[in-house]
């Protein structure tokens, strides 16, 4: 399928590695230009070099109040306009409700909700008609994940924001979200390590226990997620808006 994104321009949050980078790779392979965003300038530089001449980058922290102005300036400099935005950042800290400090709860809000609102408010005037916004959330929007209560509480709010923005920004801009399950990324590896430490088991045992909950019997390859994300950002998905799509190998059991 031709996604119709050759020559189009995208801001890719969390683009230096993991699921964000996987989406960026597919976008570039399809002929688009990408501006990668994350906190680590060195990782961003390396990621942009791997992607080639159609990739540039801006180092910025989604949770920081000044990030919207920094990223807007980078979009003007490197892209000149936008056909899509991937809203994505590193996950909030693990932990249960009362074990997390007020500062951790506030930081999680700024990362998942406050920062994205500020960023999109700044970028809306730069987005072309027919553009798309795509949030990366988590399977926790449908089913709580043990020991990830910041995500369990706040990410369903992101899914609700996707619904209201899809209505408020239509018909000019589409808004969707992807809810990944367990993919072979640094983030999931760190969660496996945290769980192993809590339970007093090896990391391999923790990963095996998680794998047993996935009907596909494996963690996902990030490129599988990348193809799905690129589709939702593309004109090929021109009538898809307001959707939260699970990409989790049938792991989530909640109905609907």
C-alpha atoms as an extended CHARMM CRD file, in Angstrom:
* protein
*
       256  EXT
         1         1  UNK       CA              0.0000000000        0.0000000000        0.0000000000  PROA      1               0.0000000000
         2         2  UNK       CA              1.2130000000        3.4960000000       -0.8710000000  PROA      2               0.0000000000
         3         3  UNK       CA              0.8190000000        5.5250000000        2.3130000000  PROA      3               0.0000000000
         4         4  UNK       CA              0.9480000000        8.7980000000        0.3870000000  PROA      4               0.0000000000
         5         5  UNK       CA              3.5280000000       10.4520000000        2.6360000000  PROA      5               0.0000000000
         6         6  UNK       CA              6.3780000000       11.0610000000        0.2020000000  PROA      6               0.0000000000
         7         7  UNK       CA              7.5680000000       14.6300000000        0.7180000000  PROA      7               0.0000000000
         8         8  UNK       CA              5.4900000000       15.1490000000        3.8600000000  PROA      8               0.0000000000
         9         9  UNK       CA              6.8980000000       16.4440000000        7.1530000000  PROA      9               0.0000000000
        10        10  UNK       CA              6.5300000000       14.9900000000       10.6430000000  PROA      10              0.0000000000
        11        11  UNK       CA              7.6030000000       15.7680000000       14.1860000000  PROA      11              0.0000000000
        12        12  UNK       CA              8.3860000000       12.4960000000       15.9630000000  PROA      12              0.0000000000
        13        13  UNK       CA              8.4440000000       12.5870000000       19.7640000000  PROA      13              0.0000000000
        14        14  UNK       CA             10.6160000000       10.0020000000       21.4760000000  PROA      14              0.0000000000
        15        15  UNK       CA             12.3070000000        9.6150000000       18.1230000000  PROA      15              0.0000000000
        16        16  UNK       CA             15.8060000000        8.6850000000       19.2480000000  PROA      16              0.0000000000
        17        17  UNK       CA             14.9720000000        5.0770000000       20.1270000000  PROA      17              0.0000000000
        18        18  UNK       CA             12.2530000000        2.5490000000       20.8290000000  PROA      18              0.0000000000
        19        19  UNK       CA              8.7670000000        2.7960000000       19.3820000000  PROA      19              0.0000000000
        20        20  UNK       CA              9.0940000000        6.4310000000       18.3020000000  PROA      20              0.0000000000
        21        21  UNK       CA             12.2340000000        5.6640000000       16.3410000000  PROA      21              0.0000000000
        22        22  UNK       CA             10.5330000000        2.6840000000       14.7100000000  PROA      22              0.0000000000
        23        23  UNK       CA              7.7620000000        4.9570000000       13.4120000000  PROA      23              0.0000000000
        24        24  UNK       CA             10.3540000000        7.4780000000       12.2150000000  PROA      24              0.0000000000
        25        25  UNK       CA             12.1690000000        4.7360000000       10.2870000000  PROA      25              0.0000000000
        26        26  UNK       CA              9.0230000000        3.7540000000        8.4130000000  PROA      26              0.0000000000
        27        27  UNK       CA              8.1480000000        7.3910000000        7.6650000000  PROA      27              0.0000000000
        28        28  UNK       CA             11.6080000000        8.0310000000        6.2120000000  PROA      28              0.0000000000
        29        29  UNK       CA             11.5330000000        4.7830000000        4.2290000000  PROA      29              0.0000000000
        30        30  UNK       CA              8.2520000000        5.9980000000        2.7000000000  PROA      30              0.0000000000
        31        31  UNK       CA              9.8590000000        9.2680000000        1.5910000000  PROA      31              0.0000000000
        32        32  UNK       CA              8.8990000000       11.6470000000        4.4190000000  PROA      32              0.0000000000
        33        33  UNK       CA             11.0990000000       14.0830000000        6.3500000000  PROA      33              0.0000000000
        34        34  UNK       CA             11.2020000000       13.8020000000       10.1310000000  PROA      34              0.0000000000
        35        35  UNK       CA             12.2430000000       16.0380000000       13.0040000000  PROA      35              0.0000000000
        36        36  UNK       CA             13.1870000000       13.7830000000       15.9020000000  PROA      36              0.0000000000
        37        37  UNK       CA             12.5480000000       15.0090000000       19.4300000000  PROA      37              0.0000000000
        38        38  UNK       CA             13.7260000000       13.6150000000       22.7710000000  PROA      38              0.0000000000
        39        39  UNK       CA             15.8280000000       14.7240000000       25.7340000000  PROA      39              0.0000000000
        40        40  UNK       CA             19.2510000000       13.2990000000       24.8180000000  PROA      40              0.0000000000
        41        41  UNK       CA             21.0580000000       15.2730000000       22.0980000000  PROA      41              0.0000000000
        42        42  UNK       CA             23.7360000000       12.6130000000       21.5740000000  PROA      42              0.0000000000
        43        43  UNK       CA             21.1960000000        9.8190000000       21.0520000000  PROA      43              0.0000000000
        44        44  UNK       CA             19.2030000000       12.0940000000       18.7360000000  PROA      44              0.0000000000
        45        45  UNK       CA             22.2700000000       12.9230000000       16.6420000000  PROA      45              0.0000000000
        46        46  UNK       CA             23.1150000000        9.2360000000       16.2460000000  PROA      46              0.0000000000
        47        47  UNK       CA             19.5080000000        8.3650000000       15.3630000000  PROA      47              0.0000000000
        48        48  UNK       CA             19.2970000000       11.1440000000       12.7720000000  PROA      48              0.0000000000
        49        49  UNK       CA             22.5700000000       10.0230000000       11.1760000000  PROA      49              0.0000000000
        50        50  UNK       CA             21.2330000000        6.4780000000       10.8780000000  PROA      50              0.0000000000
        51        51  UNK       CA             18.0410000000        7.7070000000        9.2230000000  PROA      51              0.0000000000
        52        52  UNK       CA             19.8640000000        9.8670000000        6.6990000000  PROA      52              0.0000000000
        53        53  UNK       CA             19.4620000000       13.2680000000        5.1110000000  PROA      53              0.0000000000
        54        54  UNK       CA             15.6900000000       13.5270000000        5.6010000000  PROA      54              0.0000000000
        55        55  UNK       CA             16.1010000000       13.4150000000        9.4030000000  PROA      55              0.0000000000
        56        56  UNK       CA             16.8890000000       16.3090000000       11.7440000000  PROA      56              0.0000000000
        57        57  UNK       CA             16.5230000000       16.6370000000       15.5000000000  PROA      57              0.0000000000
        58        58  UNK       CA             15.7630000000       18.8670000000       18.4720000000  PROA      58              0.0000000000
        59        59  UNK       CA             16.6470000000       18.0620000000       22.0720000000  PROA      59              0.0000000000
        60        60  UNK       CA             13.7240000000       18.9130000000       24.3400000000  PROA      60              0.0000000000
        61        61  UNK       CA             11.9540000000       17.5090000000       27.3990000000  PROA      61              0.0000000000
        62        62  UNK       CA              8.1970000000       17.0590000000       26.9010000000  PROA      62              0.0000000000
        63        63  UNK       CA              7.5370000000       17.8590000000       30.5740000000  PROA      63              0.0000000000
        64        64  UNK       CA              9.4660000000       21.1580000000       30.5780000000  PROA      64              0.0000000000
        65        65  UNK       CA              7.3090000000       24.3130000000       30.2930000000  PROA      65              0.0000000000
        66        66  UNK       CA              9.5520000000       25.9410000000       27.6580000000  PROA      66              0.0000000000
        67        67  UNK       CA              9.6150000000       22.9750000000       25.2980000000  PROA      67              0.0000000000
        68        68  UNK       CA              6.7560000000       24.1890000000       23.1160000000  PROA      68              0.0000000000
        69        69  UNK       CA              8.6810000000       27.2930000000       22.0420000000  PROA      69              0.0000000000
        70        70  UNK       CA             11.9010000000       25.3300000000       21.4760000000  PROA      70              0.0000000000
        71        71  UNK       CA             10.1950000000       22.7320000000       19.2910000000  PROA      71              0.0000000000
        72        72  UNK       CA              8.1610000000       25.3020000000       17.3600000000  PROA      72              0.0000000000
        73        73  UNK       CA             11.3910000000       27.0840000000       16.4560000000  PROA      73              0.0000000000
        74        74  UNK       CA             12.9990000000       23.8130000000       15.3510000000  PROA      74              0.0000000000
        75        75  UNK       CA             10.0020000000       22.9360000000       13.1690000000  PROA      75              0.0000000000
        76        76  UNK       CA             10.2150000000       26.3520000000       11.4990000000  PROA      76              0.0000000000
        77        77  UNK       CA             13.9490000000       25.9000000000       10.9180000000  PROA      77              0.0000000000
        78        78  UNK       CA             14.0980000000       22.2930000000        9.7250000000  PROA      78              0.0000000000
        79        79  UNK       CA             10.6770000000       21.5580000000        8.2230000000  PROA      79              0.0000000000
        80        80  UNK       CA              8.8300000000       24.8260000000        7.5850000000  PROA      80              0.0000000000
        81        81  UNK       CA              5.4850000000       23.2040000000        8.3480000000  PROA      81              0.0000000000
        82        82  UNK       CA              3.8990000000       19.9460000000        9.4680000000  PROA      82              0.0000000000
        83        83  UNK       CA              1.7680000000       17.1220000000        8.1120000000  PROA      83              0.0000000000
        84        84  UNK       CA              1.7930000000       15.1350000000       11.3420000000  PROA      84              0.0000000000
        85        85  UNK       CA              2.9080000000       14.9830000000       14.9640000000  PROA      85              0.0000000000
        86        86  UNK       CA              3.7400000000       11.8920000000       16.9860000000  PROA      86              0.0000000000
        87        87  UNK       CA              3.2040000000       12.7350000000       20.6760000000  PROA      87              0.0000000000
        88        88  UNK       CA              5.4480000000       10.3680000000       22.5700000000  PROA      88              0.0000000000
        89        89  UNK       CA              7.9060000000       10.5080000000       25.4500000000  PROA      89              0.0000000000
        90        90  UNK       CA              9.5280000000        8.1630000000       27.9320000000  PROA      90              0.0000000000
        91        91  UNK       CA              7.1620000000        6.4870000000       30.3450000000  PROA      91              0.0000000000
        92        92  UNK       CA              6.4310000000        7.8080000000       33.8430000000  PROA      92              0.0000000000
        93        93  UNK       CA              8.0510000000        6.1760000000       36.8880000000  PROA      93              0.0000000000
        94        94  UNK       CA              6.8310000000        2.7550000000       38.0490000000  PROA      94              0.0000000000
        95        95  UNK       CA              5.2400000000        2.3510000000       41.4550000000  PROA      95              0.0000000000
        96        96  UNK       CA              1.9430000000        2.0320000000       43.2900000000  PROA      96              0.0000000000
        97        97  UNK       CA             -0.3280000000        4.9680000000       44.1730000000  PROA      97              0.0000000000
        98        98  UNK       CA              0.8650000000        5.7760000000       47.7020000000  PROA      98              0.0000000000
        99        99  UNK       CA              4.5000000000        4.8550000000       47.1020000000  PROA      99              0.0000000000
       100       100  UNK       CA              4.8360000000        7.6380000000       44.5280000000  PROA      100             0.0000000000
       101       101  UNK       CA              5.6140000000       11.1520000000       45.7490000000  PROA      101             0.0000000000
       102       102  UNK       CA              3.6130000000       14.2730000000       44.8950000000  PROA      102             0.0000000000
       103       103  UNK       CA              6.5340000000       15.3780000000       42.7320000000  PROA      103             0.0000000000
       104       104  UNK       CA              6.4410000000       12.1100000000       40.7840000000  PROA      104             0.0000000000
       105       105  UNK       CA              2.6950000000       12.4250000000       40.2190000000  PROA      105             0.0000000000
       106       106  UNK       CA              3.0810000000       16.0190000000       39.0250000000  PROA      106             0.0000000000
       107       107  UNK       CA              5.9850000000       15.0730000000       36.7750000000  PROA      107             0.0000000000
       108       108  UNK       CA              3.9310000000       12.2520000000       35.2560000000  PROA      108             0.0000000000
       109       109  UNK       CA              1.0680000000       14.6730000000       34.5450000000  PROA      109             0.0000000000
       110       110  UNK       CA              3.4120000000       17.1420000000       32.8450000000  PROA      110             0.0000000000
       111       111  UNK       CA              4.9650000000       14.3540000000       30.7580000000  PROA      111             0.0000000000
       112       112  UNK       CA              1.7280000000       12.7330000000       29.6050000000  PROA      112             0.0000000000
       113       113  UNK       CA             -0.8540000000       15.5350000000       29.5410000000  PROA      113             0.0000000000
       114       114  UNK       CA              0.4270000000       19.0330000000       30.3640000000  PROA      114             0.0000000000
       115       115  UNK       CA              3.4320000000       18.9880000000       28.0410000000  PROA      115             0.0000000000
       116       116  UNK       CA              1.5490000000       17.5390000000       25.0460000000  PROA      116             0.0000000000
       117       117  UNK       CA             -1.2170000000       20.1460000000       25.4290000000  PROA      117             0.0000000000
       118       118  UNK       CA              1.3210000000       22.9890000000       25.4000000000  PROA      118             0.0000000000
       119       119  UNK       CA              3.1810000000       21.4810000000       22.4450000000  PROA      119             0.0000000000
       120       120  UNK       CA              0.0990000000       20.9390000000       20.2920000000  PROA      120             0.0000000000
       121       121  UNK       CA             -1.2630000000       24.3910000000       21.1360000000  PROA      121             0.0000000000
       122       122  UNK       CA              1.9570000000       25.8710000000       19.7430000000  PROA      122             0.0000000000
       123       123  UNK       CA              2.0850000000       23.6420000000       16.6540000000  PROA      123             0.0000000000
       124       124  UNK       CA             -1.5360000000       23.7430000000       15.4930000000  PROA      124             0.0000000000
       125       125  UNK       CA             -1.0570000000       26.8700000000       13.3320000000  PROA      125             0.0000000000
       126       126  UNK       CA              1.8240000000       25.1360000000       11.5240000000  PROA      126             0.0000000000
       127       127  UNK       CA             -0.1450000000       22.0180000000       10.5980000000  PROA      127             0.0000000000
       128       128  UNK       CA             -1.5300000000       21.6110000000        7.0910000000  PROA      128             0.0000000000
       129       129  UNK       CA             -5.0880000000       20.6060000000        6.2930000000  PROA      129             0.0000000000
       130       130  UNK       CA             -5.3180000000       16.8120000000        6.3570000000  PROA      130             0.0000000000
       131       131  UNK       CA             -2.6210000000       16.5070000000        9.0190000000  PROA      131             0.0000000000
       132       132  UNK       CA             -2.6640000000       13.8960000000       11.7710000000  PROA      132             0.0000000000
       133       133  UNK       CA             -1.7620000000       13.7580000000       15.4480000000  PROA      133             0.0000000000
       134       134  UNK       CA             -0.8910000000       10.3930000000       16.9520000000  PROA      134             0.0000000000
       135       135  UNK       CA             -0.3600000000        9.7690000000       20.6640000000  PROA      135             0.0000000000
       136       136  UNK       CA              1.4960000000        6.7300000000       21.9790000000  PROA      136             0.0000000000
       137       137  UNK       CA             -0.1600000000        5.5900000000       25.1940000000  PROA      137             0.0000000000
       138       138  UNK       CA             -0.1560000000        2.0870000000       26.7100000000  PROA      138             0.0000000000
       139       139  UNK       CA             -2.3350000000       -0.9780000000       27.1280000000  PROA      139             0.0000000000
       140       140  UNK       CA             -3.0410000000        0.5490000000       30.5620000000  PROA      140             0.0000000000
       141       141  UNK       CA             -5.7140000000        2.7000000000       28.8810000000  PROA      141             0.0000000000
       142       142  UNK       CA             -7.8380000000       -0.4580000000       28.8430000000  PROA      142             0.0000000000
       143       143  UNK       CA             -6.4280000000       -2.6500000000       31.5980000000  PROA      143             0.0000000000
       144       144  UNK       CA             -4.2450000000       -1.6170000000       34.5670000000  PROA      144             0.0000000000
       145       145  UNK       CA             -0.6560000000       -2.7970000000       34.5270000000  PROA      145             0.0000000000
       146       146  UNK       CA              0.6800000000       -3.9100000000       37.9380000000  PROA      146             0.0000000000
       147       147  UNK       CA              3.0630000000       -1.4150000000       39.5680000000  PROA      147             0.0000000000
       148       148  UNK       CA              2.5490000000        1.2640000000       36.8910000000  PROA      148             0.0000000000
       149       149  UNK       CA             -0.0750000000        3.3840000000       38.6040000000  PROA      149             0.0000000000
       150       150  UNK       CA              0.9410000000        6.7430000000       37.1180000000  PROA      150             0.0000000000
       151       151  UNK       CA              0.2980000000        5.1910000000       33.7200000000  PROA      151             0.0000000000
       152       152  UNK       CA             -2.8740000000        3.4100000000       34.8960000000  PROA      152             0.0000000000
       153       153  UNK       CA             -4.3420000000        6.6740000000       36.1450000000  PROA      153             0.0000000000
       154       154  UNK       CA             -3.1660000000        9.2100000000       33.5820000000  PROA      154             0.0000000000
       155       155  UNK       CA             -3.0350000000        7.3700000000       30.2630000000  PROA      155             0.0000000000
       156       156  UNK       CA             -6.8120000000        6.7630000000       30.1660000000  PROA      156             0.0000000000
       157       157  UNK       CA             -7.0350000000       10.5550000000       30.4330000000  PROA      157             0.0000000000
       158       158  UNK       CA             -4.8430000000       10.8040000000       27.3390000000  PROA      158             0.0000000000
       159       159  UNK       CA             -7.2380000000        8.4610000000       25.5090000000  PROA      159             0.0000000000
       160       160  UNK       CA            -10.1190000000       10.7530000000       26.5320000000  PROA      160             0.0000000000
       161       161  UNK       CA             -8.1660000000       13.7640000000       25.2630000000  PROA      161             0.0000000000
       162       162  UNK       CA             -7.7050000000       11.9800000000       21.9300000000  PROA      162             0.0000000000
       163       163  UNK       CA            -11.4830000000       11.6120000000       21.6720000000  PROA      163             0.0000000000
       164       164  UNK       CA            -12.2400000000       15.2710000000       22.3960000000  PROA      164             0.0000000000
       165       165  UNK       CA             -9.4270000000       16.5940000000       20.1910000000  PROA      165             0.0000000000
       166       166  UNK       CA            -10.5880000000       14.3850000000       17.3150000000  PROA      166             0.0000000000
       167       167  UNK       CA            -13.9420000000       16.1590000000       17.4830000000  PROA      167             0.0000000000
       168       168  UNK       CA            -12.5910000000       19.6520000000       18.1450000000  PROA      168             0.0000000000
       169       169  UNK       CA             -9.9380000000       19.5880000000       15.3960000000  PROA      169             0.0000000000
       170       170  UNK       CA            -12.0280000000       17.8530000000       12.7190000000  PROA      170             0.0000000000
       171       171  UNK       CA            -12.2500000000       18.0000000000        9.7900000000  PROA      171             0.0000000000
       172       172  UNK       CA             -8.8510000000       19.6850000000        9.3450000000  PROA      172             0.0000000000
       173       173  UNK       CA             -6.7810000000       17.3890000000       11.5910000000  PROA      173             0.0000000000
       174       174  UNK       CA             -7.2270000000       13.7540000000       12.6130000000  PROA      174             0.0000000000
       175       175  UNK       CA             -6.2660000000       12.5750000000       16.1190000000  PROA      175             0.0000000000
       176       176  UNK       CA             -5.6570000000        8.9560000000       17.1760000000  PROA      176             0.0000000000
       177       177  UNK       CA             -3.6150000000        6.9660000000       19.6630000000  PROA      177             0.0000000000
       178       178  UNK       CA             -1.7680000000        3.6720000000       19.7320000000  PROA      178             0.0000000000
       179       179  UNK       CA             -1.7030000000        1.5530000000       22.8880000000  PROA      179             0.0000000000
       180       180  UNK       CA              1.3060000000       -0.7700000000       22.7770000000  PROA      180             0.0000000000
       181       181  UNK       CA              1.6520000000       -3.9270000000       24.7950000000  PROA      181             0.0000000000
       182       182  UNK       CA              5.0770000000       -5.3990000000       25.4380000000  PROA      182             0.0000000000
       183       183  UNK       CA              7.6420000000       -4.6160000000       22.7670000000  PROA      183             0.0000000000
       184       184  UNK       CA             11.3510000000       -5.3680000000       22.8540000000  PROA      184             0.0000000000
       185       185  UNK       CA             12.4820000000       -1.8460000000       23.8070000000  PROA      185             0.0000000000
       186       186  UNK       CA             14.7570000000       -0.3620000000       26.4550000000  PROA      186             0.0000000000
       187       187  UNK       CA             11.6950000000        0.8240000000       28.3850000000  PROA      187             0.0000000000
       188       188  UNK       CA             10.1870000000       -2.6720000000       28.6080000000  PROA      188             0.0000000000
       189       189  UNK       CA             13.5630000000       -4.1900000000       29.4730000000  PROA      189             0.0000000000
       190       190  UNK       CA             13.8850000000       -1.7310000000       32.3760000000  PROA      190             0.0000000000
       191       191  UNK       CA             10.3840000000       -2.6270000000       33.5750000000  PROA      191             0.0000000000
       192       192  UNK       CA             11.3030000000       -6.3190000000       33.4580000000  PROA      192             0.0000000000
       193       193  UNK       CA             14.4030000000       -5.5430000000       35.5160000000  PROA      193             0.0000000000
       194       194  UNK       CA             12.3400000000       -3.5940000000       38.0620000000  PROA      194             0.0000000000
       195       195  UNK       CA              9.8090000000       -6.4200000000       38.3420000000  PROA      195             0.0000000000
       196       196  UNK       CA             12.5530000000       -9.0320000000       38.6910000000  PROA      196             0.0000000000
       197       197  UNK       CA             14.1330000000       -7.0510000000       41.5190000000  PROA      197             0.0000000000
       198       198  UNK       CA             10.7880000000       -6.6950000000       43.2980000000  PROA      198             0.0000000000
       199       199  UNK       CA              9.9960000000      -10.4130000000       43.0480000000  PROA      199             0.0000000000
       200       200  UNK       CA             13.5090000000      -11.6800000000       43.6860000000  PROA      200             0.0000000000
       201       201  UNK       CA             13.7170000000      -13.5150000000       40.3610000000  PROA      201             0.0000000000
       202       202  UNK       CA             15.9590000000      -13.2470000000       37.3150000000  PROA      202             0.0000000000
       203       203  UNK       CA             15.1800000000      -10.8600000000       34.4550000000  PROA      203             0.0000000000
       204       204  UNK       CA             14.7590000000      -13.8550000000       32.1310000000  PROA      204             0.0000000000
       205       205  UNK       CA             12.1670000000      -15.2990000000       34.5030000000  PROA      205             0.0000000000
       206       206  UNK       CA             10.3350000000      -11.9740000000       34.6380000000  PROA      206             0.0000000000
       207       207  UNK       CA             10.2940000000      -11.7580000000       30.8380000000  PROA      207             0.0000000000
       208       208  UNK       CA              9.0960000000      -15.3570000000       30.5390000000  PROA      208             0.0000000000
       209       209  UNK       CA              6.2380000000      -14.6640000000       32.9470000000  PROA      209             0.0000000000
       210       210  UNK       CA              5.1790000000      -11.6310000000       30.8990000000  PROA      210             0.0000000000
       211       211  UNK       CA              5.4380000000      -13.5670000000       27.6480000000  PROA      211             0.0000000000
       212       212  UNK       CA              3.0390000000      -16.1940000000       28.9740000000  PROA      212             0.0000000000
       213       213  UNK       CA              0.3240000000      -13.5100000000       29.1360000000  PROA      213             0.0000000000
       214       214  UNK       CA              0.6320000000      -12.7740000000       25.4020000000  PROA      214             0.0000000000
       215       215  UNK       CA             -1.2920000000      -15.0750000000       23.0320000000  PROA      215             0.0000000000
       216       216  UNK       CA              1.2360000000      -14.3350000000       20.2780000000  PROA      216             0.0000000000
       217       217  UNK       CA              3.8370000000      -15.8840000000       22.6450000000  PROA      217             0.0000000000
       218       218  UNK       CA              6.4770000000      -13.1820000000       22.1660000000  PROA      218             0.0000000000
       219       219  UNK       CA              7.2640000000       -9.5160000000       22.6770000000  PROA      219             0.0000000000
       220       220  UNK       CA              6.5880000000       -7.3560000000       19.6340000000  PROA      220             0.0000000000
       221       221  UNK       CA              9.3110000000       -6.1430000000       17.2900000000  PROA      221             0.0000000000
       222       222  UNK       CA              9.3110000000       -2.3130000000       17.3060000000  PROA      222             0.0000000000
       223       223  UNK       CA              9.1090000000       -2.2170000000       13.4950000000  PROA      223             0.0000000000
       224       224  UNK       CA              5.7060000000       -3.9420000000       13.7140000000  PROA      224             0.0000000000
       225       225  UNK       CA              4.5370000000       -0.9990000000       15.7830000000  PROA      225             0.0000000000
       226       226  UNK       CA              6.2860000000        1.4220000000       13.4370000000  PROA      226             0.0000000000
       227       227  UNK       CA              4.2710000000        0.2660000000       10.4330000000  PROA      227             0.0000000000
       228       228  UNK       CA              1.0020000000        0.7170000000       12.3240000000  PROA      228             0.0000000000
       229       229  UNK       CA              1.9630000000        4.1960000000       13.4990000000  PROA      229             0.0000000000
       230       230  UNK       CA              3.0530000000        5.3450000000       10.0570000000  PROA      230             0.0000000000
       231       231  UNK       CA             -0.2740000000        4.1910000000        8.6260000000  PROA      231             0.0000000000
       232       232  UNK       CA             -2.3140000000        6.1930000000       11.1520000000  PROA      232             0.0000000000
       233       233  UNK       CA             -0.2170000000        9.2940000000       10.4660000000  PROA      233             0.0000000000
       234       234  UNK       CA             -0.6710000000        8.9240000000        6.7140000000  PROA      234             0.0000000000
       235       235  UNK       CA             -3.4250000000        9.9530000000        4.2790000000  PROA      235             0.0000000000
       236       236  UNK       CA             -4.1060000000        6.2370000000        3.8120000000  PROA      236             0.0000000000
       237       237  UNK       CA             -5.9870000000        6.4710000000        7.1510000000  PROA      237             0.0000000000
       238       238  UNK       CA             -7.9070000000        9.5770000000        6.0700000000  PROA      238             0.0000000000
       239       239  UNK       CA            -11.2320000000        8.5550000000        7.7240000000  PROA      239             0.0000000000
       240       240  UNK       CA             -9.7470000000        7.1320000000       10.9300000000  PROA      240             0.0000000000
       241       241  UNK       CA             -9.9690000000        9.5620000000       13.8420000000  PROA      241             0.0000000000
       242       242  UNK       CA            -10.7220000000        9.3660000000       17.5580000000  PROA      242             0.0000000000
       243       243  UNK       CA             -9.4260000000        5.8030000000       17.7700000000  PROA      243             0.0000000000
       244       244  UNK       CA             -7.2820000000        4.1390000000       20.4360000000  PROA      244             0.0000000000
       245       245  UNK       CA             -5.8200000000        1.0700000000       18.7730000000  PROA      245             0.0000000000
       246       246  UNK       CA             -4.2830000000       -1.7000000000       20.8440000000  PROA      246             0.0000000000
       247       247  UNK       CA             -1.1130000000       -3.1960000000       19.3590000000  PROA      247             0.0000000000
       248       248  UNK       CA             -0.3760000000       -5.9030000000       21.9010000000  PROA      248             0.0000000000
       249       249  UNK       CA             -0.5600000000       -9.3790000000       20.3560000000  PROA      249             0.0000000000
       250       250  UNK       CA             -4.0180000000       -9.9180000000       21.9640000000  PROA      250             0.0000000000
       251       251  UNK       CA             -2.5730000000       -9.4650000000       25.4610000000  PROA      251             0.0000000000
       252       252  UNK       CA             -5.3370000000       -7.1670000000       26.7510000000  PROA      252             0.0000000000
       253       253  UNK       CA             -8.4250000000       -9.0950000000       27.8210000000  PROA      253             0.0000000000
       254       254  UNK       CA            -10.7460000000       -6.1710000000       28.6030000000  PROA      254             0.0000000000
       255       255  UNK       CA            -13.9800000000       -5.9590000000       26.5870000000  PROA      255             0.0000000000
       256       256  UNK       CA            -14.7330000000       -3.8340000000       24.6060000000  PROA      256             0.0000000000
